[in-house]
Amino acid sequence: MRIDKYLWSVRYFKTRSIATKACRKGHVRINNDVVKPSREVYPSDRIQVRKNQINYQIEVIDLPKSRVGAKLVSIYCIDKTPKEDLNKLELLKHTQDYYRKKGTGRPTKKDRREIDDWLDPEKEDKHEN
């Protein structure tokens, strides 16, 4: 099975074309070799996928005939990504959380002052008068 089809089948990418683009950009490695999308995958291969600033490490167990359900992914691969990398994902989620909801418009004068105070703590004394 092709690497792009395999990564799509085991739900590492939402579409096959996204998996193909990742292979072309060099974000996918098999046994530490950068591969093209047409590279064949075999059981016991070790795959590294760079996605969302995290290097996922996968070991191939078996090849699915087509895309599988999320509950069945563990039959076809083992995720050997280190916990430190998965913790980075949590940190990324928290850094993207911003106190303003998207679409609420531009910051108010108070919001702007709080941002300025956070960026330059010395200005904080001037606003307290």
Tab-separated table of C-alpha atoms in Angstrom:
chain	number	residue	atom	x	y	z
A	1	MET	CA	0.000	0.000	0.000
A	2	ARG	CA	1.206	3.540	-0.768
A	3	ILE	CA	2.339	5.651	2.191
A	4	ASP	CA	-0.120	8.460	1.459
A	5	LYS	CA	-3.007	6.005	1.285
A	6	TYR	CA	-1.866	4.270	4.478
A	7	LEU	CA	-1.665	7.517	6.475
A	8	TRP	CA	-5.120	8.466	5.246
A	9	SER	CA	-6.464	4.971	6.018
A	10	VAL	CA	-5.261	5.016	9.619
A	11	ARG	CA	-6.629	8.550	10.101
A	12	TYR	CA	-3.436	10.569	10.475
A	13	PHE	CA	-4.680	12.869	7.698
A	14	LYS	CA	-8.228	13.912	6.904
A	15	THR	CA	-7.831	13.492	3.141
A	16	ARG	CA	-5.467	11.566	0.946
A	17	SER	CA	-4.425	14.711	-0.896
A	18	ILE	CA	-3.270	16.286	2.395
A	19	ALA	CA	-1.232	13.138	3.091
A	20	THR	CA	0.268	13.362	-0.406
A	21	LYS	CA	1.262	17.002	0.134
A	22	ALA	CA	2.893	16.119	3.456
A	23	CYS	CA	4.973	13.445	1.705
A	24	ARG	CA	6.015	15.856	-1.052
A	25	LYS	CA	7.103	18.455	1.511
A	26	GLY	CA	9.315	15.907	3.265
A	27	HIS	CA	7.245	15.634	6.451
A	28	VAL	CA	6.992	11.828	6.190
A	29	ARG	CA	9.845	9.377	6.744
A	30	ILE	CA	9.946	5.595	6.630
A	31	ASN	CA	12.831	4.002	8.539
A	32	ASN	CA	14.503	7.467	8.695
A	33	ASP	CA	14.343	7.989	4.905
A	34	VAL	CA	12.330	10.848	3.405
A	35	VAL	CA	9.825	9.278	1.036
A	36	LYS	CA	7.634	10.153	-1.909
A	37	PRO	CA	3.857	9.576	-1.744
A	38	SER	CA	4.125	6.483	-3.938
A	39	ARG	CA	6.508	4.630	-1.587
A	40	GLU	CA	5.132	1.247	-0.508
A	41	VAL	CA	4.551	0.494	3.183
A	42	TYR	CA	5.104	-2.938	4.699
A	43	PRO	CA	4.396	-4.389	8.155
A	44	SER	CA	7.125	-3.604	10.713
A	45	ASP	CA	8.038	-0.306	8.973
A	46	ARG	CA	8.597	2.665	11.272
A	47	ILE	CA	6.997	5.876	10.064
A	48	GLN	CA	7.689	9.416	11.281
A	49	VAL	CA	5.103	12.071	10.450
A	50	ARG	CA	5.672	15.778	11.150
A	51	LYS	CA	2.239	17.288	11.726
A	52	ASN	CA	1.246	20.368	13.748
A	53	GLN	CA	4.825	20.855	15.032
A	54	ILE	CA	4.872	17.328	16.469
A	55	ASN	CA	6.827	14.311	15.213
A	56	TYR	CA	4.477	11.346	15.397
A	57	GLN	CA	6.149	7.933	15.370
A	58	ILE	CA	4.139	4.989	14.083
A	59	GLU	CA	4.938	1.314	13.699
A	60	VAL	CA	2.997	-0.524	11.004
A	61	ILE	CA	1.373	-3.771	12.159
A	62	ASP	CA	-0.863	-4.582	9.216
A	63	LEU	CA	-2.254	-2.934	6.077
A	64	PRO	CA	-5.965	-2.046	5.927
A	65	LYS	CA	-7.938	-2.596	2.735
A	66	SER	CA	-9.451	0.883	2.951
A	67	ARG	CA	-10.016	3.688	5.482
A	68	VAL	CA	-10.840	2.293	8.924
A	69	GLY	CA	-12.908	3.583	11.803
A	70	ALA	CA	-11.185	5.376	14.658
A	71	LYS	CA	-11.719	2.432	17.016
A	72	LEU	CA	-9.992	0.021	14.617
A	73	VAL	CA	-6.823	2.057	14.017
A	74	SER	CA	-4.965	0.232	16.793
A	75	ILE	CA	-5.249	-3.011	14.803
A	76	TYR	CA	-3.134	-1.579	11.990
A	77	CYS	CA	-0.542	0.588	13.749
A	78	ILE	CA	1.088	1.336	17.086
A	79	ASP	CA	1.612	4.966	18.068
A	80	LYS	CA	5.084	5.241	19.624
A	81	THR	CA	5.163	9.024	19.912
A	82	PRO	CA	7.008	10.117	23.080
A	83	LYS	CA	4.819	11.646	25.784
A	84	GLU	CA	6.907	14.834	25.738
A	85	ASP	CA	5.822	15.465	22.143
A	86	LEU	CA	2.184	14.880	23.026
A	87	ASN	CA	2.549	17.312	25.933
A	88	LYS	CA	3.729	19.923	23.414
A	89	LEU	CA	0.381	19.517	21.684
A	90	GLU	CA	-1.423	20.375	24.921
A	91	LEU	CA	0.765	23.441	25.389
A	92	LEU	CA	0.050	24.563	21.834
A	93	LYS	CA	-3.686	24.295	22.486
A	94	HIS	CA	-3.368	26.451	25.612
A	95	THR	CA	-1.276	29.105	23.893
A	96	GLN	CA	-3.872	29.447	21.157
A	97	ASP	CA	-6.651	30.013	23.691
A	98	TYR	CA	-7.115	33.726	23.905
A	99	TYR	CA	-9.519	35.425	26.265
A	100	ARG	CA	-11.408	37.078	23.372
A	101	LYS	CA	-13.806	35.011	21.366
A	102	LYS	CA	-13.237	35.058	17.642
A	103	GLY	CA	-15.444	37.559	15.881
A	104	THR	CA	-16.056	39.861	18.875
A	105	GLY	CA	-14.361	42.774	17.168
A	106	ARG	CA	-11.361	44.861	18.016
A	107	PRO	CA	-10.045	45.302	21.550
A	108	THR	CA	-11.644	47.916	23.772
A	109	LYS	CA	-9.605	50.726	25.295
A	110	LYS	CA	-9.387	48.766	28.540
A	111	ASP	CA	-8.221	45.636	26.673
A	112	ARG	CA	-5.562	47.655	24.874
A	113	ARG	CA	-4.289	49.085	28.161
A	114	GLU	CA	-4.114	45.602	29.711
A	115	ILE	CA	-2.154	44.355	26.710
A	116	ASP	CA	0.209	47.335	26.932
A	117	ASP	CA	0.670	46.751	30.664
A	118	TRP	CA	1.440	43.120	30.070
A	119	LEU	CA	4.007	43.981	27.402
A	120	ASP	CA	5.590	46.838	29.391
A	121	PRO	CA	5.097	46.484	33.180
A	122	GLU	CA	6.616	49.934	33.862
A	123	LYS	CA	3.585	51.626	32.246
A	124	GLU	CA	1.325	49.942	34.796
A	125	ASP	CA	2.157	52.558	37.447
A	126	LYS	CA	0.909	55.398	35.216
A	127	HIS	CA	-2.616	53.918	34.821
A	128	GLU	CA	-3.171	53.384	38.562
A	129	ASN	CA	-3.452	57.126	39.355
